[in-house]
């Protein structure tokens, strides 16, 4: 059409044909674009679905991990508490036996000094 020169110089019938061709070309371009878009959308659907499933799954994994770690923390805290209680009861019994030994020694020393002997 550029070789024909400006449109005004073209006879009205040819001009109408050129306009019809332009319109047809624009329509074909639009149809092609929409076909490409719908093809892309169709191709994208499984990707989007997979992405959504992956997010869901990773969320569930994260949640399961958090639950598991919470359980582990509770278990460890319980074990530490039991260990601490055991240690405290042992140290109490050690302190009590040490007190008994000291008291026994003091009584023995008191008896010995009352008897006139030198304490050991």
mmCIF file of N, CA and C in Angstrom:
data_model
loop_
_atom_site.group_PDB
_atom_site.id
_atom_site.type_symbol
_atom_site.label_atom_id
_atom_site.label_comp_id
_atom_site.label_asym_id
_atom_site.label_seq_id
_atom_site.Cartn_x
_atom_site.Cartn_y
_atom_site.Cartn_z
ATOM 1 N N UNK A 1 0.813 -1.197 0.000
ATOM 2 C CA UNK A 1 0.000 0.000 0.000
ATOM 3 C C UNK A 1 0.861 1.267 0.000
ATOM 4 N N UNK A 2 2.056 1.245 0.564
ATOM 5 C CA UNK A 2 2.905 2.438 0.596
ATOM 6 C C UNK A 2 3.345 2.815 -0.816
ATOM 7 N N UNK A 3 3.523 1.822 -1.693
ATOM 8 C CA UNK A 3 3.965 2.102 -3.058
ATOM 9 C C UNK A 3 2.853 2.786 -3.857
ATOM 10 N N UNK A 4 1.624 2.655 -3.419
ATOM 11 C CA UNK A 4 0.507 3.269 -4.121
ATOM 12 C C UNK A 4 0.418 4.762 -3.841
ATOM 13 N N UNK A 5 1.110 5.214 -2.777
ATOM 14 C CA UNK A 5 1.059 6.631 -2.434
ATOM 15 C C UNK A 5 -0.056 6.893 -1.435
ATOM 16 N N UNK A 6 -0.384 8.169 -1.264
ATOM 17 C CA UNK A 6 -1.432 8.503 -0.288
ATOM 18 C C UNK A 6 -2.780 7.914 -0.686
ATOM 19 N N UNK A 7 -3.600 7.648 0.341
ATOM 20 C CA UNK A 7 -4.890 6.981 0.105
ATOM 21 C C UNK A 7 -5.852 7.818 -0.746
ATOM 22 N N UNK A 8 -5.744 9.126 -0.675
ATOM 23 C CA UNK A 8 -6.689 9.963 -1.431
ATOM 24 C C UNK A 8 -6.518 9.738 -2.944
ATOM 25 N N UNK A 9 -5.288 9.395 -3.350
ATOM 26 C CA UNK A 9 -5.026 9.192 -4.772
ATOM 27 C C UNK A 9 -5.580 7.853 -5.259
ATOM 28 N N UNK A 10 -5.897 6.960 -4.298
ATOM 29 C CA UNK A 10 -6.398 5.624 -4.649
ATOM 30 C C UNK A 10 -7.885 5.710 -4.930
ATOM 31 N N UNK A 11 -8.351 5.023 -5.963
ATOM 32 C CA UNK A 11 -9.791 5.050 -6.266
ATOM 33 C C UNK A 11 -10.609 4.548 -5.061
ATOM 34 N N UNK A 12 -11.819 5.048 -4.917
ATOM 35 C CA UNK A 12 -12.636 4.707 -3.742
ATOM 36 C C UNK A 12 -12.829 3.198 -3.564
ATOM 37 N N UNK A 13 -12.986 2.442 -4.614
ATOM 38 C CA UNK A 13 -13.209 0.991 -4.499
ATOM 39 C C UNK A 13 -11.972 0.310 -3.920
ATOM 40 N N UNK A 14 -10.785 0.694 -4.426
ATOM 41 C CA UNK A 14 -9.524 0.128 -3.939
ATOM 42 C C UNK A 14 -9.315 0.546 -2.486
ATOM 43 N N UNK A 15 -9.643 1.783 -2.178
ATOM 44 C CA UNK A 15 -9.509 2.284 -0.815
ATOM 45 C C UNK A 15 -10.374 1.465 0.143
ATOM 46 N N UNK A 16 -11.601 1.176 -0.278
ATOM 47 C CA UNK A 16 -12.508 0.375 0.550
ATOM 48 C C UNK A 16 -11.927 -1.017 0.752
ATOM 49 N N UNK A 17 -11.344 -1.590 -0.314
ATOM 50 C CA UNK A 17 -10.726 -2.924 -0.209
ATOM 51 C C UNK A 17 -9.550 -2.898 0.773
ATOM 52 N N UNK A 18 -8.733 -1.841 0.665
ATOM 53 C CA UNK A 18 -7.574 -1.712 1.558
ATOM 54 C C UNK A 18 -8.024 -1.585 3.014
ATOM 55 N N UNK A 19 -9.084 -0.798 3.215
ATOM 56 C CA UNK A 19 -9.597 -0.645 4.578
ATOM 57 C C UNK A 19 -10.122 -1.974 5.102
ATOM 58 N N UNK A 20 -10.813 -2.719 4.248
ATOM 59 C CA UNK A 20 -11.338 -4.030 4.638
ATOM 60 C C UNK A 20 -10.175 -4.961 4.990
ATOM 61 N N UNK A 21 -9.114 -4.891 4.170
ATOM 62 C CA UNK A 21 -7.926 -5.719 4.449
ATOM 63 C C UNK A 21 -7.282 -5.323 5.777
ATOM 64 N N UNK A 22 -7.165 -4.014 6.018
ATOM 65 C CA UNK A 22 -6.609 -3.529 7.287
ATOM 66 C C UNK A 22 -7.432 -4.032 8.465
ATOM 67 N N UNK A 23 -8.759 -3.929 8.320
ATOM 68 C CA UNK A 23 -9.654 -4.372 9.393
ATOM 69 C C UNK A 23 -9.494 -5.871 9.616
ATOM 70 N N UNK A 24 -9.418 -6.613 8.527
ATOM 71 C CA UNK A 24 -9.261 -8.073 8.610
ATOM 72 C C UNK A 24 -7.935 -8.425 9.283
ATOM 73 N N UNK A 25 -6.879 -7.671 8.898
ATOM 74 C CA UNK A 25 -5.563 -7.914 9.484
ATOM 75 C C UNK A 25 -5.585 -7.627 10.993
ATOM 76 N N UNK A 26 -6.234 -6.535 11.370
ATOM 77 C CA UNK A 26 -6.339 -6.187 12.793
ATOM 78 C C UNK A 26 -7.116 -7.255 13.541
ATOM 79 N N UNK A 27 -8.193 -7.745 12.901
ATOM 80 C CA UNK A 27 -9.014 -8.799 13.505
ATOM 81 C C UNK A 27 -8.193 -10.085 13.658
ATOM 82 N N UNK A 28 -7.426 -10.432 12.622
ATOM 83 C CA UNK A 28 -6.586 -11.636 12.657
ATOM 84 C C UNK A 28 -5.519 -11.480 13.753
ATOM 85 N N UNK A 29 -4.924 -10.287 13.853
ATOM 86 C CA UNK A 29 -3.911 -10.025 14.873
ATOM 87 C C UNK A 29 -4.505 -10.203 16.275
ATOM 88 N N UNK A 30 -5.717 -9.651 16.456
ATOM 89 C CA UNK A 30 -6.401 -9.754 17.760
ATOM 90 C C UNK A 30 -6.743 -11.209 18.080
ATOM 91 N N UNK A 31 -7.231 -11.948 17.080
ATOM 92 C CA UNK A 31 -7.567 -13.366 17.275
ATOM 93 C C UNK A 31 -6.316 -14.155 17.641
ATOM 94 N N UNK A 32 -5.224 -13.853 16.944
ATOM 95 C CA UNK A 32 -3.952 -14.516 17.209
ATOM 96 C C UNK A 32 -3.491 -14.210 18.639
ATOM 97 N N UNK A 33 -3.590 -12.935 19.007
ATOM 98 C CA UNK A 33 -3.168 -12.529 20.357
ATOM 99 C C UNK A 33 -4.006 -13.250 21.412
ATOM 100 N N UNK A 34 -5.320 -13.308 21.193
ATOM 101 C CA UNK A 34 -6.183 -13.959 22.187
ATOM 102 C C UNK A 34 -5.915 -15.465 22.220
ATOM 103 N N UNK A 35 -5.601 -16.055 21.056
ATOM 104 C CA UNK A 35 -5.269 -17.485 21.021
ATOM 105 C C UNK A 35 -3.983 -17.741 21.807
ATOM 106 N N UNK A 36 -2.991 -16.887 21.608
ATOM 107 C CA UNK A 36 -1.724 -17.016 22.339
ATOM 108 C C UNK A 36 -1.961 -16.845 23.837
ATOM 109 N N UNK A 37 -2.769 -15.841 24.197
ATOM 110 C CA UNK A 37 -3.075 -15.605 25.607
ATOM 111 C C UNK A 37 -3.759 -16.805 26.242
ATOM 112 N N UNK A 38 -4.762 -17.359 25.528
ATOM 113 C CA UNK A 38 -5.486 -18.500 26.104
ATOM 114 C C UNK A 38 -4.557 -19.722 26.190
ATOM 115 N N UNK A 39 -3.657 -19.866 25.208
ATOM 116 C CA UNK A 39 -2.687 -20.969 25.238
ATOM 117 C C UNK A 39 -1.768 -20.821 26.449
ATOM 118 N N UNK A 40 -1.286 -19.581 26.650
ATOM 119 C CA UNK A 40 -0.418 -19.316 27.814
ATOM 120 C C UNK A 40 -1.161 -19.597 29.114
ATOM 121 N N UNK A 41 -2.416 -19.161 29.155
ATOM 122 C CA UNK A 41 -3.218 -19.368 30.372
ATOM 123 C C UNK A 41 -3.390 -20.861 30.632
ATOM 124 N N UNK A 42 -3.677 -21.619 29.554
ATOM 125 C CA UNK A 42 -3.845 -23.068 29.704
ATOM 126 C C UNK A 42 -2.554 -23.712 30.193
ATOM 127 N N UNK A 43 -1.433 -23.261 29.633
ATOM 128 C CA UNK A 43 -0.131 -23.804 30.038
ATOM 129 C C UNK A 43 0.186 -23.400 31.473
ATOM 130 N N UNK A 44 -0.298 -22.221 31.876
ATOM 131 C CA UNK A 44 0.006 -21.689 33.210
ATOM 132 C C UNK A 44 -0.830 -22.365 34.293
ATOM 133 N N UNK A 45 -2.031 -22.842 33.937
ATOM 134 C CA UNK A 45 -2.930 -23.453 34.924
ATOM 135 C C UNK A 45 -2.251 -24.548 35.745
ATOM 136 N N UNK A 46 -1.654 -25.578 35.094
ATOM 137 C CA UNK A 46 -1.018 -26.629 35.901
ATOM 138 C C UNK A 46 0.130 -26.090 36.757
ATOM 139 N N UNK A 47 0.831 -25.087 36.218
ATOM 140 C CA UNK A 47 1.941 -24.495 36.976
ATOM 141 C C UNK A 47 1.392 -23.823 38.232
ATOM 142 N N UNK A 48 0.304 -23.044 38.042
ATOM 143 C CA UNK A 48 -0.320 -22.370 39.186
ATOM 144 C C UNK A 48 -0.839 -23.388 40.190
ATOM 145 N N UNK A 49 -1.466 -24.441 39.670
ATOM 146 C CA UNK A 49 -2.018 -25.480 40.541
ATOM 147 C C UNK A 49 -0.897 -26.136 41.346
ATOM 148 N N UNK A 50 0.202 -26.440 40.659
ATOM 149 C CA UNK A 50 1.353 -27.073 41.312
ATOM 150 C C UNK A 50 1.956 -26.131 42.352
ATOM 151 N N UNK A 51 2.055 -24.859 41.976
ATOM 152 C CA UNK A 51 2.606 -23.866 42.912
ATOM 153 C C UNK A 51 1.741 -23.802 44.169
ATOM 154 N N UNK A 52 0.424 -23.808 43.968
ATOM 155 C CA UNK A 52 -0.515 -23.752 45.093
ATOM 156 C C UNK A 52 -0.364 -24.997 45.970
ATOM 157 N N UNK A 53 -0.292 -26.178 45.323
ATOM 158 C CA UNK A 53 -0.122 -27.431 46.069
ATOM 159 C C UNK A 53 1.198 -27.428 46.834
ATOM 160 N N UNK A 54 2.247 -26.918 46.198
ATOM 161 C CA UNK A 54 3.559 -26.856 46.845
ATOM 162 C C UNK A 54 3.498 -25.973 48.077
ATOM 163 N N UNK A 55 2.842 -24.811 47.938
ATOM 164 C CA UNK A 55 2.698 -23.901 49.078
ATOM 165 C C UNK A 55 1.918 -24.566 50.205
ATOM 166 N N UNK A 56 0.816 -25.241 49.821
ATOM 167 C CA UNK A 56 0.010 -25.945 50.820
ATOM 168 C C UNK A 56 0.852 -26.992 51.534
ATOM 169 N N UNK A 57 1.578 -27.794 50.721
ATOM 170 C CA UNK A 57 2.387 -28.878 51.276
ATOM 171 C C UNK A 57 3.479 -28.328 52.177
ATOM 172 N N UNK A 58 4.172 -27.271 51.705
ATOM 173 C CA UNK A 58 5.257 -26.717 52.528
ATOM 174 C C UNK A 58 4.692 -26.125 53.805
ATOM 175 N N UNK A 59 3.485 -25.558 53.724
ATOM 176 C CA UNK A 59 2.824 -25.051 54.926
ATOM 177 C C UNK A 59 2.532 -26.170 55.903
ATOM 178 N N UNK A 60 2.049 -27.297 55.364
ATOM 179 C CA UNK A 60 1.755 -28.450 56.220
ATOM 180 C C UNK A 60 3.036 -28.997 56.820
ATOM 181 N N UNK A 61 4.091 -29.046 56.005
ATOM 182 C CA UNK A 61 5.384 -29.531 56.506
ATOM 183 C C UNK A 61 5.874 -28.624 57.624
ATOM 184 N N UNK A 62 5.781 -27.304 57.375
ATOM 185 C CA UNK A 62 6.207 -26.336 58.384
ATOM 186 C C UNK A 62 5.415 -26.519 59.676
ATOM 187 N N UNK A 63 4.091 -26.707 59.516
ATOM 188 C CA UNK A 63 3.224 -26.892 60.683
ATOM 189 C C UNK A 63 3.584 -28.178 61.427
ATOM 190 N N UNK A 64 3.787 -29.263 60.667
ATOM 191 C CA UNK A 64 4.145 -30.543 61.280
ATOM 192 C C UNK A 64 5.487 -30.423 61.996
ATOM 193 N N UNK A 65 6.429 -29.720 61.367
ATOM 194 C CA UNK A 65 7.748 -29.523 61.975
ATOM 195 C C UNK A 65 7.615 -28.733 63.275
ATOM 196 N N UNK A 66 6.786 -27.679 63.240
ATOM 197 C CA UNK A 66 6.589 -26.858 64.440
ATOM 198 C C UNK A 66 5.976 -27.691 65.562
ATOM 199 N N UNK A 67 4.984 -28.520 65.206
ATOM 200 C CA UNK A 67 4.349 -29.378 66.206
ATOM 201 C C UNK A 67 5.385 -30.338 66.774
ATOM 202 N N UNK A 68 6.159 -30.948 65.871
ATOM 203 C CA UNK A 68 7.188 -31.902 66.296
ATOM 204 C C UNK A 68 8.203 -31.221 67.207
ATOM 205 N N UNK A 69 8.680 -30.029 66.796
ATOM 206 C CA UNK A 69 9.679 -29.330 67.602
ATOM 207 C C UNK A 69 9.089 -28.925 68.955
ATOM 208 N N UNK A 70 7.825 -28.559 68.979
ATOM 209 C CA UNK A 70 7.160 -28.235 70.241
ATOM 210 C C UNK A 70 7.143 -29.451 71.157
ATOM 211 N N UNK A 71 6.837 -30.608 70.548
ATOM 212 C CA UNK A 71 6.824 -31.857 71.317
ATOM 213 C C UNK A 71 8.222 -32.164 71.836
ATOM 214 N N UNK A 72 9.224 -31.983 70.974
ATOM 215 C CA UNK A 72 10.614 -32.235 71.375
ATOM 216 C C UNK A 72 10.981 -31.307 72.535
ATOM 217 N N UNK A 73 10.617 -30.028 72.406
ATOM 218 C CA UNK A 73 10.917 -29.071 73.481
ATOM 219 C C UNK A 73 10.260 -29.486 74.789
ATOM 220 N N UNK A 74 8.978 -29.915 74.702
ATOM 221 C CA UNK A 74 8.276 -30.351 75.916
ATOM 222 C C UNK A 74 8.958 -31.570 76.517
ATOM 223 N N UNK A 75 9.344 -32.516 75.647
ATOM 224 C CA UNK A 75 10.020 -33.734 76.133
ATOM 225 C C UNK A 75 11.331 -33.382 76.815
ATOM 226 N N UNK A 76 12.098 -32.519 76.182
ATOM 227 C CA UNK A 76 13.399 -32.123 76.745
ATOM 228 C C UNK A 76 13.185 -31.395 78.074
ATOM 229 N N UNK A 77 12.194 -30.508 78.117
ATOM 230 C CA UNK A 77 11.913 -29.770 79.351
ATOM 231 C C UNK A 77 11.523 -30.735 80.466
ATOM 232 N N UNK A 78 10.709 -31.734 80.123
ATOM 233 C CA UNK A 78 10.293 -32.729 81.109
ATOM 234 C C UNK A 78 11.495 -33.522 81.617
ATOM 235 N N UNK A 79 12.357 -33.952 80.682
ATOM 236 C CA UNK A 79 13.566 -34.707 81.069
ATOM 237 C C UNK A 79 14.453 -33.853 81.969
ATOM 238 N N UNK A 80 14.612 -32.583 81.615
ATOM 239 C CA UNK A 80 15.432 -31.681 82.444
ATOM 240 C C UNK A 80 14.827 -31.526 83.836
ATOM 241 N N UNK A 81 13.495 -31.375 83.898
ATOM 242 C CA UNK A 81 12.825 -31.231 85.188
ATOM 243 C C UNK A 81 13.054 -32.475 86.042
ATOM 244 N N UNK A 82 12.886 -33.662 85.423
ATOM 245 C CA UNK A 82 13.100 -34.919 86.165
ATOM 246 C C UNK A 82 14.541 -35.016 86.657
ATOM 247 N N UNK A 83 15.475 -34.656 85.764
ATOM 248 C CA UNK A 83 16.896 -34.706 86.130
ATOM 249 C C UNK A 83 17.178 -33.762 87.300
ATOM 250 N N UNK A 84 16.611 -32.563 87.223
ATOM 251 C CA UNK A 84 16.806 -31.570 88.273
ATOM 252 C C UNK A 84 16.231 -32.077 89.598
ATOM 253 N N UNK A 85 15.014 -32.671 89.533
ATOM 254 C CA UNK A 85 14.388 -33.207 90.745
ATOM 255 C C UNK A 85 15.255 -34.308 91.347
ATOM 256 N N UNK A 86 15.751 -35.202 90.477
ATOM 257 C CA UNK A 86 16.602 -36.301 90.942
ATOM 258 C C UNK A 86 17.863 -35.741 91.597
ATOM 259 N N UNK A 87 18.455 -34.742 90.937
ATOM 260 C CA UNK A 87 19.686 -34.135 91.456
ATOM 261 C C UNK A 87 19.415 -33.460 92.794
ATOM 262 N N UNK A 88 18.281 -32.715 92.887
ATOM 263 C CA UNK A 88 17.932 -32.035 94.131
ATOM 264 C C UNK A 88 17.706 -33.032 95.263
ATOM 265 N N UNK A 89 16.981 -34.124 94.956
ATOM 266 C CA UNK A 89 16.712 -35.094 96.024
ATOM 267 C C UNK A 89 18.019 -35.760 96.464
ATOM 268 N N UNK A 90 18.899 -36.037 95.515
ATOM 269 C CA UNK A 90 20.204 -36.626 95.877
ATOM 270 C C UNK A 90 21.013 -35.654 96.721
ATOM 271 N N UNK A 91 21.050 -34.385 96.276
ATOM 272 C CA UNK A 91 21.853 -33.411 97.032
ATOM 273 C C UNK A 91 21.256 -33.214 98.424
ATOM 274 N N UNK A 92 19.898 -33.239 98.541
ATOM 275 C CA UNK A 92 19.253 -33.143 99.854
ATOM 276 C C UNK A 92 19.691 -34.307 100.740
ATOM 277 N N UNK A 93 19.662 -35.511 100.148
ATOM 278 C CA UNK A 93 20.040 -36.679 100.960
ATOM 279 C C UNK A 93 21.518 -36.607 101.340
ATOM 280 N N UNK A 94 22.367 -36.098 100.436
ATOM 281 C CA UNK A 94 23.789 -35.945 100.775
ATOM 282 C C UNK A 94 23.953 -34.943 101.922
ATOM 283 N N UNK A 95 23.221 -33.827 101.842
ATOM 284 C CA UNK A 95 23.302 -32.796 102.879
ATOM 285 C C UNK A 95 22.823 -33.369 104.211
ATOM 286 N N UNK A 96 21.707 -34.120 104.170
ATOM 287 C CA UNK A 96 21.173 -34.705 105.407
ATOM 288 C C UNK A 96 22.167 -35.696 106.021
ATOM 289 N N UNK A 97 22.760 -36.546 105.154
ATOM 290 C CA UNK A 97 23.712 -37.524 105.701
ATOM 291 C C UNK A 97 24.955 -36.806 106.244
ATOM 292 N N UNK A 98 25.383 -35.729 105.578
ATOM 293 C CA UNK A 98 26.527 -34.957 106.068
ATOM 294 C C UNK A 98 26.192 -34.337 107.425
ATOM 295 N N UNK A 99 24.959 -33.789 107.558
ATOM 296 C CA UNK A 99 24.526 -33.204 108.842
ATOM 297 C C UNK A 99 24.549 -34.271 109.936
ATOM 298 N N UNK A 100 23.999 -35.467 109.612
ATOM 299 C CA UNK A 100 23.979 -36.555 110.598
ATOM 300 C C UNK A 100 25.392 -36.924 111.026
ATOM 301 N N UNK A 101 26.321 -37.002 110.035
ATOM 302 C CA UNK A 101 27.713 -37.337 110.358
ATOM 303 C C UNK A 101 28.328 -36.271 111.269
ATOM 304 N N UNK A 102 28.086 -34.993 110.944
ATOM 305 C CA UNK A 102 28.644 -33.887 111.744
ATOM 306 C C UNK A 102 28.079 -33.936 113.167
ATOM 307 N N UNK A 103 26.723 -34.139 113.247
ATOM 308 C CA UNK A 103 26.098 -34.206 114.571
ATOM 309 C C UNK A 103 26.644 -35.390 115.377
ATOM 310 N N UNK A 104 26.805 -36.545 114.720
ATOM 311 C CA UNK A 104 27.329 -37.737 115.400
ATOM 312 C C UNK A 104 28.740 -37.455 115.898
ATOM 313 N N UNK A 105 29.552 -36.807 115.052
ATOM 314 C CA UNK A 105 30.931 -36.482 115.424
ATOM 315 C C UNK A 105 30.936 -35.516 116.608
ATOM 316 N N UNK A 106 30.033 -34.514 116.578
ATOM 317 C CA UNK A 106 29.951 -33.531 117.667
ATOM 318 C C UNK A 106 29.557 -34.213 118.970
ATOM 319 N N UNK A 107 28.577 -35.147 118.902
ATOM 320 C CA UNK A 107 28.170 -35.892 120.101
ATOM 321 C C UNK A 107 29.325 -36.717 120.641
ATOM 322 N N UNK A 108 30.003 -37.373 119.691
ATOM 323 C CA UNK A 108 31.138 -38.225 120.075
ATOM 324 C C UNK A 108 32.217 -37.375 120.749
ATOM 325 N N UNK A 109 32.502 -36.197 120.160
ATOM 326 C CA UNK A 109 33.509 -35.296 120.735
ATOM 327 C C UNK A 109 33.068 -34.806 122.116
ATOM 328 N N UNK A 110 31.780 -34.507 122.260
ATOM 329 C CA UNK A 110 31.251 -34.040 123.537
ATOM 330 C C UNK A 110 31.390 -35.133 124.590
ATOM 331 N N UNK A 111 31.059 -36.392 124.226
ATOM 332 C CA UNK A 111 31.205 -37.523 125.149
ATOM 333 C C UNK A 111 32.664 -37.701 125.547
ATOM 334 N N UNK A 112 33.531 -37.609 124.528
ATOM 335 C CA UNK A 112 34.962 -37.818 124.774
ATOM 336 C C UNK A 112 35.499 -36.752 125.715
ATOM 337 N N UNK A 113 35.079 -35.474 125.477
ATOM 338 C CA UNK A 113 35.572 -34.398 126.349
ATOM 339 C C UNK A 113 34.981 -34.536 127.761
ATOM 340 N N UNK A 114 33.740 -35.051 127.869
ATOM 341 C CA UNK A 114 33.123 -35.281 129.181
ATOM 342 C C UNK A 114 33.861 -36.407 129.906
ATOM 343 N N UNK A 115 34.360 -37.352 129.158
ATOM 344 C CA UNK A 115 35.088 -38.497 129.728
ATOM 345 C C UNK A 115 36.531 -38.095 130.003
ATOM 346 N N UNK A 116 36.924 -36.901 129.555
ATOM 347 C CA UNK A 116 38.279 -36.408 129.809
ATOM 348 C C UNK A 116 39.276 -36.779 128.741
ATOM 349 N N UNK A 117 38.833 -37.351 127.648
ATOM 350 C CA UNK A 117 39.772 -37.702 126.562
ATOM 351 C C UNK A 117 39.885 -36.535 125.594
ATOM 352 N N UNK A 118 40.952 -36.536 124.816
ATOM 353 C CA UNK A 118 41.124 -35.514 123.779
ATOM 354 C C UNK A 118 40.289 -35.866 122.544
ATOM 355 N N UNK A 119 39.546 -34.936 121.961
ATOM 356 C CA UNK A 119 38.784 -35.281 120.742
ATOM 357 C C UNK A 119 39.708 -35.583 119.561
ATOM 358 N N UNK A 120 39.240 -36.491 118.745
ATOM 359 C CA UNK A 120 40.060 -36.885 117.597
ATOM 360 C C UNK A 120 40.000 -35.815 116.528
#
